[in-house]
Amino acid sequence: MLRTAARAADDKLGTDQVALDVSATLYITDAFLIISAENDRQIGSIVDAVEEAVQTTYGRTPLRREGRGSGDWVLLDFGDIVVHVFSPEQREYYALERLWKDCPVIDLDLPEHSGADDAR
């Protein structure tokens, strides 16, 4: 489910994706997926794509959704995973990677983008 969400976000040009295995620290979820997006429209697009991909592939909808109207941060709680989509400023402010720095990073197995791909 984590990689499905990451691929959906990648398709909508979500950047700086990091997945953390928090299962040994938190009992309420297994992993965090942290994604950056440049503006509120892109955040909304990523959130919609992640929800659709997880629903289509796993038949799951978020148990909880936070921040949907704020424009700079949205949280999708699917139970097993929690997806955070941040503006760069909010991501720096909340610094989840620093807070959870002792948790293992999960390889998302996303494709590398060449310069030509980035120009599209």
mmCIF file of N, CA and C in Angstrom:
data_model
loop_
_atom_site.group_PDB
_atom_site.id
_atom_site.type_symbol
_atom_site.label_atom_id
_atom_site.label_comp_id
_atom_site.label_asym_id
_atom_site.label_seq_id
_atom_site.Cartn_x
_atom_site.Cartn_y
_atom_site.Cartn_z
ATOM 1 N N MET A 1 0.832 -1.191 0.000
ATOM 2 C CA MET A 1 0.000 0.000 0.000
ATOM 3 C C MET A 1 0.878 1.256 0.000
ATOM 4 N N LEU A 2 1.976 1.205 0.755
ATOM 5 C CA LEU A 2 2.892 2.338 0.842
ATOM 6 C C LEU A 2 3.458 2.686 -0.534
ATOM 7 N N ARG A 3 3.917 1.695 -1.257
ATOM 8 C CA ARG A 3 4.500 1.940 -2.583
ATOM 9 C C ARG A 3 3.436 2.383 -3.592
ATOM 10 N N THR A 4 2.227 1.878 -3.465
ATOM 11 C CA THR A 4 1.129 2.325 -4.327
ATOM 12 C C THR A 4 0.859 3.806 -4.103
ATOM 13 N N ALA A 5 0.800 4.214 -2.857
ATOM 14 C CA ALA A 5 0.589 5.629 -2.534
ATOM 15 C C ALA A 5 1.751 6.481 -3.048
ATOM 16 N N ALA A 6 2.962 5.989 -2.895
ATOM 17 C CA ALA A 6 4.147 6.737 -3.344
ATOM 18 C C ALA A 6 4.149 6.892 -4.864
ATOM 19 N N ARG A 7 3.793 5.828 -5.590
ATOM 20 C CA ARG A 7 3.744 5.921 -7.053
ATOM 21 C C ARG A 7 2.670 6.910 -7.500
ATOM 22 N N ALA A 8 1.526 6.902 -6.832
ATOM 23 C CA ALA A 8 0.455 7.849 -7.178
ATOM 24 C C ALA A 8 0.921 9.281 -6.948
ATOM 25 N N ALA A 9 1.608 9.520 -5.843
ATOM 26 C CA ALA A 9 2.131 10.861 -5.558
ATOM 27 C C ALA A 9 3.205 11.243 -6.571
ATOM 28 N N ASP A 10 4.049 10.291 -6.932
ATOM 29 C CA ASP A 10 5.097 10.540 -7.914
ATOM 30 C C ASP A 10 4.498 10.915 -9.268
ATOM 31 N N ASP A 11 3.406 10.263 -9.637
ATOM 32 C CA ASP A 11 2.736 10.572 -10.903
ATOM 33 C C ASP A 11 2.213 12.004 -10.927
ATOM 34 N N LYS A 12 1.913 12.556 -9.759
ATOM 35 C CA LYS A 12 1.420 13.934 -9.659
ATOM 36 C C LYS A 12 2.546 14.906 -9.280
ATOM 37 N N LEU A 13 3.784 14.446 -9.460
ATOM 38 C CA LEU A 13 4.990 15.250 -9.262
ATOM 39 C C LEU A 13 5.242 15.633 -7.806
ATOM 40 N N GLY A 14 4.797 14.790 -6.885
ATOM 41 C CA GLY A 14 5.189 14.955 -5.485
ATOM 42 C C GLY A 14 6.697 14.757 -5.383
ATOM 43 N N THR A 15 7.342 15.532 -4.549
ATOM 44 C CA THR A 15 8.808 15.488 -4.483
ATOM 45 C C THR A 15 9.297 15.096 -3.092
ATOM 46 N N ASP A 16 10.582 14.782 -3.035
ATOM 47 C CA ASP A 16 11.273 14.490 -1.773
ATOM 48 C C ASP A 16 10.515 13.470 -0.924
ATOM 49 N N GLN A 17 10.057 12.409 -1.554
ATOM 50 C CA GLN A 17 9.300 11.400 -0.820
ATOM 51 C C GLN A 17 10.217 10.596 0.098
ATOM 52 N N VAL A 18 9.777 10.436 1.329
ATOM 53 C CA VAL A 18 10.493 9.643 2.321
ATOM 54 C C VAL A 18 9.468 8.768 3.029
ATOM 55 N N ALA A 19 9.802 7.493 3.175
ATOM 56 C CA ALA A 19 8.954 6.566 3.928
ATOM 57 C C ALA A 19 9.725 6.090 5.139
ATOM 58 N N LEU A 20 9.086 6.150 6.284
ATOM 59 C CA LEU A 20 9.709 5.745 7.546
ATOM 60 C C LEU A 20 8.930 4.594 8.168
ATOM 61 N N ASP A 21 9.655 3.575 8.600
ATOM 62 C CA ASP A 21 9.057 2.444 9.303
ATOM 63 C C ASP A 21 8.961 2.816 10.781
ATOM 64 N N VAL A 22 7.759 3.168 11.221
ATOM 65 C CA VAL A 22 7.542 3.593 12.605
ATOM 66 C C VAL A 22 6.883 2.493 13.441
ATOM 67 N N SER A 23 6.820 1.288 12.892
ATOM 68 C CA SER A 23 6.095 0.193 13.550
ATOM 69 C C SER A 23 6.679 -0.194 14.909
ATOM 70 N N ALA A 24 7.974 -0.035 15.088
ATOM 71 C CA ALA A 24 8.585 -0.391 16.373
ATOM 72 C C ALA A 24 8.369 0.698 17.425
ATOM 73 N N THR A 25 7.989 1.892 16.971
ATOM 74 C CA THR A 25 7.829 3.031 17.879
ATOM 75 C C THR A 25 6.366 3.355 18.163
ATOM 76 N N LEU A 26 5.526 3.256 17.137
ATOM 77 C CA LEU A 26 4.103 3.567 17.265
ATOM 78 C C LEU A 26 3.277 2.298 17.119
ATOM 79 N N TYR A 27 2.276 2.154 17.927
ATOM 80 C CA TYR A 27 1.403 0.987 17.798
ATOM 81 C C TYR A 27 0.215 1.261 16.880
ATOM 82 N N ILE A 28 0.003 2.512 16.489
ATOM 83 C CA ILE A 28 -1.189 2.865 15.715
ATOM 84 C C ILE A 28 -0.992 2.805 14.203
ATOM 85 N N THR A 29 0.250 2.730 13.737
ATOM 86 C CA THR A 29 0.512 2.649 12.301
ATOM 87 C C THR A 29 1.868 1.994 12.066
ATOM 88 N N ASP A 30 2.093 1.556 10.834
ATOM 89 C CA ASP A 30 3.358 0.912 10.491
ATOM 90 C C ASP A 30 4.354 1.853 9.830
ATOM 91 N N ALA A 31 3.835 2.800 9.031
ATOM 92 C CA ALA A 31 4.750 3.637 8.261
ATOM 93 C C ALA A 31 4.171 5.015 8.013
ATOM 94 N N PHE A 32 5.082 5.978 7.898
ATOM 95 C CA PHE A 32 4.757 7.330 7.452
ATOM 96 C C PHE A 32 5.288 7.482 6.037
ATOM 97 N N LEU A 33 4.502 8.092 5.164
ATOM 98 C CA LEU A 33 4.959 8.515 3.854
ATOM 99 C C LEU A 33 4.887 10.028 3.849
ATOM 100 N N ILE A 34 6.029 10.669 3.636
ATOM 101 C CA ILE A 34 6.132 12.124 3.680
ATOM 102 C C ILE A 34 6.443 12.613 2.270
ATOM 103 N N ILE A 35 5.652 13.583 1.806
ATOM 104 C CA ILE A 35 5.746 14.068 0.430
ATOM 105 C C ILE A 35 5.706 15.591 0.451
ATOM 106 N N SER A 36 6.476 16.207 -0.423
ATOM 107 C CA SER A 36 6.412 17.659 -0.603
ATOM 108 C C SER A 36 5.686 17.991 -1.900
ATOM 109 N N ALA A 37 4.989 19.127 -1.891
ATOM 110 C CA ALA A 37 4.307 19.646 -3.075
ATOM 111 C C ALA A 37 4.435 21.160 -3.059
ATOM 112 N N GLU A 38 4.536 21.748 -4.218
ATOM 113 C CA GLU A 38 4.857 23.177 -4.333
ATOM 114 C C GLU A 38 3.719 24.130 -3.983
ATOM 115 N N ASN A 39 2.469 23.713 -4.155
ATOM 116 C CA ASN A 39 1.364 24.641 -3.890
ATOM 117 C C ASN A 39 0.116 23.865 -3.487
ATOM 118 N N ASP A 40 -0.915 24.586 -3.087
ATOM 119 C CA ASP A 40 -2.117 23.928 -2.579
ATOM 120 C C ASP A 40 -2.833 23.109 -3.639
ATOM 121 N N ARG A 41 -2.794 23.534 -4.900
ATOM 122 C CA ARG A 41 -3.427 22.750 -5.969
ATOM 123 C C ARG A 41 -2.710 21.428 -6.160
ATOM 124 N N GLN A 42 -1.383 21.457 -6.096
ATOM 125 C CA GLN A 42 -0.629 20.221 -6.249
ATOM 126 C C GLN A 42 -0.853 19.300 -5.045
ATOM 127 N N ILE A 43 -0.917 19.876 -3.851
ATOM 128 C CA ILE A 43 -1.217 19.075 -2.661
ATOM 129 C C ILE A 43 -2.560 18.358 -2.850
ATOM 130 N N GLY A 44 -3.571 19.103 -3.284
ATOM 131 C CA GLY A 44 -4.886 18.504 -3.514
ATOM 132 C C GLY A 44 -4.852 17.419 -4.572
ATOM 133 N N SER A 45 -4.096 17.639 -5.631
ATOM 134 C CA SER A 45 -3.972 16.662 -6.702
ATOM 135 C C SER A 45 -3.296 15.383 -6.207
ATOM 136 N N ILE A 46 -2.251 15.532 -5.412
ATOM 137 C CA ILE A 46 -1.553 14.373 -4.857
ATOM 138 C C ILE A 46 -2.465 13.598 -3.914
ATOM 139 N N VAL A 47 -3.155 14.303 -3.046
ATOM 140 C CA VAL A 47 -4.064 13.657 -2.093
ATOM 141 C C VAL A 47 -5.145 12.879 -2.837
ATOM 142 N N ASP A 48 -5.738 13.496 -3.856
ATOM 143 C CA ASP A 48 -6.769 12.807 -4.638
ATOM 144 C C ASP A 48 -6.209 11.565 -5.315
ATOM 145 N N ALA A 49 -5.008 11.673 -5.880
ATOM 146 C CA ALA A 49 -4.396 10.538 -6.572
ATOM 147 C C ALA A 49 -4.065 9.404 -5.608
ATOM 148 N N VAL A 50 -3.559 9.740 -4.435
ATOM 149 C CA VAL A 50 -3.238 8.712 -3.434
ATOM 150 C C VAL A 50 -4.513 8.013 -2.980
ATOM 151 N N GLU A 51 -5.544 8.787 -2.665
ATOM 152 C CA GLU A 51 -6.809 8.181 -2.237
ATOM 153 C C GLU A 51 -7.379 7.257 -3.311
ATOM 154 N N GLU A 52 -7.357 7.706 -4.562
ATOM 155 C CA GLU A 52 -7.898 6.895 -5.655
ATOM 156 C C GLU A 52 -7.080 5.621 -5.849
ATOM 157 N N ALA A 53 -5.760 5.720 -5.808
ATOM 158 C CA ALA A 53 -4.906 4.541 -6.022
ATOM 159 C C ALA A 53 -5.092 3.509 -4.916
ATOM 160 N N VAL A 54 -5.154 3.962 -3.680
ATOM 161 C CA VAL A 54 -5.330 3.028 -2.561
ATOM 162 C C VAL A 54 -6.731 2.429 -2.591
ATOM 163 N N GLN A 55 -7.720 3.227 -2.929
ATOM 164 C CA GLN A 55 -9.097 2.716 -3.033
ATOM 165 C C GLN A 55 -9.205 1.683 -4.152
ATOM 166 N N THR A 56 -8.659 2.005 -5.307
ATOM 167 C CA THR A 56 -8.745 1.108 -6.464
ATOM 168 C C THR A 56 -7.987 -0.194 -6.225
ATOM 169 N N THR A 57 -6.795 -0.092 -5.665
ATOM 170 C CA THR A 57 -5.933 -1.266 -5.505
ATOM 171 C C THR A 57 -6.286 -2.105 -4.284
ATOM 172 N N TYR A 58 -6.633 -1.449 -3.185
ATOM 173 C CA TYR A 58 -6.838 -2.162 -1.918
ATOM 174 C C TYR A 58 -8.253 -2.053 -1.351
ATOM 175 N N GLY A 59 -9.111 -1.262 -2.006
ATOM 176 C CA GLY A 59 -10.466 -1.094 -1.501
ATOM 177 C C GLY A 59 -10.524 -0.359 -0.170
ATOM 178 N N ARG A 60 -9.511 0.458 0.095
ATOM 179 C CA ARG A 60 -9.426 1.159 1.380
ATOM 180 C C ARG A 60 -9.581 2.666 1.186
ATOM 181 N N THR A 61 -10.318 3.276 2.081
ATOM 182 C CA THR A 61 -10.414 4.734 2.130
ATOM 183 C C THR A 61 -9.775 5.195 3.431
ATOM 184 N N PRO A 62 -9.384 6.458 3.504
ATOM 185 C CA PRO A 62 -8.756 6.926 4.744
ATOM 186 C C PRO A 62 -9.700 6.793 5.938
ATOM 187 N N LEU A 63 -9.143 6.360 7.053
ATOM 188 C CA LEU A 63 -9.896 6.326 8.302
ATOM 189 C C LEU A 63 -10.096 7.735 8.826
ATOM 190 N N ARG A 64 -9.119 8.576 8.500
ATOM 191 C CA ARG A 64 -9.125 9.958 8.976
ATOM 192 C C ARG A 64 -8.395 10.816 7.959
ATOM 193 N N ARG A 65 -8.880 12.047 7.795
ATOM 194 C CA ARG A 65 -8.267 13.011 6.885
ATOM 195 C C ARG A 65 -8.191 14.333 7.628
ATOM 196 N N GLU A 66 -7.019 14.912 7.655
ATOM 197 C CA GLU A 66 -6.827 16.189 8.360
ATOM 198 C C GLU A 66 -6.210 17.211 7.420
ATOM 199 N N GLY A 67 -6.557 18.487 7.615
ATOM 200 C CA GLY A 67 -5.897 19.575 6.913
ATOM 201 C C GLY A 67 -6.391 19.852 5.517
ATOM 202 N N ARG A 68 -7.458 19.244 5.079
ATOM 203 C CA ARG A 68 -7.879 19.343 3.679
ATOM 204 C C ARG A 68 -8.130 20.782 3.225
ATOM 205 N N GLY A 69 -8.537 21.679 3.925
ATOM 206 C CA GLY A 69 -8.778 23.040 3.436
ATOM 207 C C GLY A 69 -7.646 24.000 3.702
ATOM 208 N N SER A 70 -6.616 23.547 4.401
ATOM 209 C CA SER A 70 -5.557 24.463 4.815
ATOM 210 C C SER A 70 -4.627 24.857 3.688
ATOM 211 N N GLY A 71 -4.462 23.982 2.690
ATOM 212 C CA GLY A 71 -3.648 24.320 1.542
ATOM 213 C C GLY A 71 -2.167 24.071 1.688
ATOM 214 N N ASP A 72 -1.671 23.802 2.891
ATOM 215 C CA ASP A 72 -0.225 23.602 3.014
ATOM 216 C C ASP A 72 0.161 22.299 3.714
ATOM 217 N N TRP A 73 -0.826 21.515 4.103
ATOM 218 C CA TRP A 73 -0.548 20.218 4.723
ATOM 219 C C TRP A 73 -1.826 19.390 4.757
ATOM 220 N N VAL A 74 -1.718 18.123 4.356
ATOM 221 C CA VAL A 74 -2.837 17.187 4.449
ATOM 222 C C VAL A 74 -2.295 15.862 4.973
ATOM 223 N N LEU A 75 -3.039 15.255 5.876
ATOM 224 C CA LEU A 75 -2.713 13.941 6.423
ATOM 225 C C LEU A 75 -3.817 12.981 6.021
ATOM 226 N N LEU A 76 -3.416 11.816 5.495
ATOM 227 C CA LEU A 76 -4.347 10.728 5.190
ATOM 228 C C LEU A 76 -3.951 9.531 6.041
ATOM 229 N N ASP A 77 -4.849 9.100 6.899
ATOM 230 C CA ASP A 77 -4.579 7.963 7.785
ATOM 231 C C ASP A 77 -5.322 6.744 7.257
ATOM 232 N N PHE A 78 -4.556 5.795 6.709
ATOM 233 C CA PHE A 78 -5.136 4.559 6.189
ATOM 234 C C PHE A 78 -5.019 3.415 7.193
ATOM 235 N N GLY A 79 -4.616 3.721 8.402
ATOM 236 C CA GLY A 79 -4.437 2.680 9.412
ATOM 237 C C GLY A 79 -3.026 2.132 9.377
ATOM 238 N N ASP A 80 -2.718 1.323 8.364
ATOM 239 C CA ASP A 80 -1.378 0.742 8.238
ATOM 240 C C ASP A 80 -0.330 1.782 7.881
ATOM 241 N N ILE A 81 -0.750 2.777 7.095
ATOM 242 C CA ILE A 81 0.165 3.859 6.713
ATOM 243 C C ILE A 81 -0.508 5.203 6.949
ATOM 244 N N VAL A 82 0.315 6.214 7.180
ATOM 245 C CA VAL A 82 -0.155 7.588 7.282
ATOM 246 C C VAL A 82 0.623 8.396 6.255
ATOM 247 N N VAL A 83 -0.107 9.076 5.375
ATOM 248 C CA VAL A 83 0.494 9.865 4.311
ATOM 249 C C VAL A 83 0.412 11.336 4.703
ATOM 250 N N HIS A 84 1.558 12.016 4.674
ATOM 251 C CA HIS A 84 1.647 13.451 4.950
ATOM 252 C C HIS A 84 2.064 14.141 3.663
ATOM 253 N N VAL A 85 1.260 15.104 3.207
ATOM 254 C CA VAL A 85 1.623 15.898 2.030
ATOM 255 C C VAL A 85 1.779 17.339 2.511
ATOM 256 N N PHE A 86 2.988 17.864 2.372
ATOM 257 C CA PHE A 86 3.346 19.177 2.918
ATOM 258 C C PHE A 86 3.782 20.158 1.837
ATOM 259 N N SER A 87 3.535 21.437 2.091
ATOM 260 C CA SER A 87 4.261 22.471 1.361
ATOM 261 C C SER A 87 5.695 22.442 1.897
ATOM 262 N N PRO A 88 6.671 22.922 1.143
ATOM 263 C CA PRO A 88 8.047 22.906 1.643
ATOM 264 C C PRO A 88 8.211 23.619 2.988
ATOM 265 N N GLU A 89 7.495 24.706 3.189
ATOM 266 C CA GLU A 89 7.608 25.461 4.445
ATOM 267 C C GLU A 89 7.072 24.657 5.632
ATOM 268 N N GLN A 90 5.920 24.019 5.448
ATOM 269 C CA GLN A 90 5.337 23.221 6.530
ATOM 270 C C GLN A 90 6.169 21.972 6.802
ATOM 271 N N ARG A 91 6.723 21.397 5.759
ATOM 272 C CA ARG A 91 7.563 20.218 5.965
ATOM 273 C C ARG A 91 8.792 20.580 6.796
ATOM 274 N N GLU A 92 9.378 21.720 6.499
ATOM 275 C CA GLU A 92 10.528 22.170 7.284
ATOM 276 C C GLU A 92 10.108 22.481 8.722
ATOM 277 N N TYR A 93 8.957 23.102 8.898
ATOM 278 C CA TYR A 93 8.478 23.464 10.233
ATOM 279 C C TYR A 93 8.227 22.218 11.095
ATOM 280 N N TYR A 94 7.518 21.235 10.553
ATOM 281 C CA TYR A 94 7.187 20.033 11.331
ATOM 282 C C TYR A 94 8.347 19.051 11.441
ATOM 283 N N ALA A 95 9.241 19.047 10.466
ATOM 284 C CA ALA A 95 10.480 18.257 10.498
ATOM 285 C C ALA A 95 10.266 16.817 10.979
ATOM 286 N N LEU A 96 9.334 16.126 10.351
ATOM 287 C CA LEU A 96 9.034 14.755 10.767
ATOM 288 C C LEU A 96 10.238 13.831 10.629
ATOM 289 N N GLU A 97 11.033 14.033 9.586
ATOM 290 C CA GLU A 97 12.221 13.189 9.421
ATOM 291 C C GLU A 97 13.175 13.339 10.599
ATOM 292 N N ARG A 98 13.274 14.534 11.132
ATOM 293 C CA ARG A 98 14.149 14.758 12.294
ATOM 294 C C ARG A 98 13.529 14.152 13.554
ATOM 295 N N LEU A 99 12.226 14.310 13.717
ATOM 296 C CA LEU A 99 11.548 13.749 14.894
ATOM 297 C C LEU A 99 11.631 12.227 14.929
ATOM 298 N N TRP A 100 11.588 11.604 13.765
ATOM 299 C CA TRP A 100 11.577 10.151 13.653
ATOM 300 C C TRP A 100 12.899 9.633 13.075
ATOM 301 N N LYS A 101 13.979 10.352 13.305
ATOM 302 C CA LYS A 101 15.273 10.035 12.688
ATOM 303 C C LYS A 101 15.812 8.649 13.057
ATOM 304 N N ASP A 102 15.373 8.074 14.156
ATOM 305 C CA ASP A 102 15.847 6.747 14.557
ATOM 306 C C ASP A 102 15.083 5.611 13.876
ATOM 307 N N CYS A 103 14.049 5.951 13.127
ATOM 308 C CA CYS A 103 13.258 4.927 12.434
ATOM 309 C C CYS A 103 13.895 4.598 11.083
ATOM 310 N N PRO A 104 13.842 3.333 10.698
ATOM 311 C CA PRO A 104 14.415 2.940 9.408
ATOM 312 C C PRO A 104 13.670 3.584 8.236
ATOM 313 N N VAL A 105 14.426 3.937 7.208
ATOM 314 C CA VAL A 105 13.853 4.455 5.966
ATOM 315 C C VAL A 105 13.491 3.268 5.087
ATOM 316 N N ILE A 106 12.326 3.335 4.476
ATOM 317 C CA ILE A 106 11.844 2.277 3.585
ATOM 318 C C ILE A 106 12.117 2.690 2.141
ATOM 319 N N ASP A 107 12.696 1.785 1.366
ATOM 320 C CA ASP A 107 12.938 2.040 -0.056
ATOM 321 C C ASP A 107 11.599 2.009 -0.785
ATOM 322 N N LEU A 108 11.269 3.098 -1.445
ATOM 323 C CA LEU A 108 9.990 3.187 -2.154
ATOM 324 C C LEU A 108 10.051 2.620 -3.570
ATOM 325 N N ASP A 109 11.251 2.346 -4.048
ATOM 326 C CA ASP A 109 11.431 1.757 -5.367
ATOM 327 C C ASP A 109 10.747 2.593 -6.445
ATOM 328 N N LEU A 110 10.935 3.915 -6.356
ATOM 329 C CA LEU A 110 10.380 4.819 -7.361
ATOM 330 C C LEU A 110 11.372 4.975 -8.508
ATOM 331 N N PRO A 111 10.865 5.225 -9.708
ATOM 332 C CA PRO A 111 11.774 5.403 -10.839
ATOM 333 C C PRO A 111 12.574 6.695 -10.685
ATOM 334 N N GLU A 112 13.814 6.636 -11.154
ATOM 335 C CA GLU A 112 14.627 7.850 -11.214
ATOM 336 C C GLU A 112 14.128 8.686 -12.381
ATOM 337 N N HIS A 113 14.042 9.984 -12.179
ATOM 338 C CA HIS A 113 13.597 10.883 -13.250
ATOM 339 C C HIS A 113 14.808 11.479 -13.936
ATOM 340 N N SER A 114 14.823 11.403 -15.256
ATOM 341 C CA SER A 114 15.901 12.048 -15.993
ATOM 342 C C SER A 114 15.530 13.506 -16.188
ATOM 343 N N GLY A 115 16.478 14.310 -16.627
ATOM 344 C CA GLY A 115 16.236 15.724 -16.872
ATOM 345 C C GLY A 115 15.109 15.933 -17.848
ATOM 346 N N ALA A 116 15.007 15.054 -18.865
ATOM 347 C CA ALA A 116 13.932 15.168 -19.857
ATOM 348 C C ALA A 116 12.578 14.937 -19.213
ATOM 349 N N ASP A 117 12.507 13.985 -18.286
ATOM 350 C CA ASP A 117 11.236 13.726 -17.595
ATOM 351 C C ASP A 117 10.835 14.912 -16.732
ATOM 352 N N ASP A 118 11.798 15.548 -16.102
ATOM 353 C CA ASP A 118 11.495 16.658 -15.217
ATOM 354 C C ASP A 118 10.970 17.864 -15.971
ATOM 355 N N ALA A 119 11.309 17.975 -17.250
ATOM 356 C CA ALA A 119 10.887 19.121 -18.041
ATOM 357 C C ALA A 119 9.432 19.020 -18.485
ATOM 358 N N ARG A 120 8.833 17.831 -18.350
ATOM 359 C CA ARG A 120 7.454 17.695 -18.835
ATOM 360 C C ARG A 120 6.468 18.377 -17.964
#
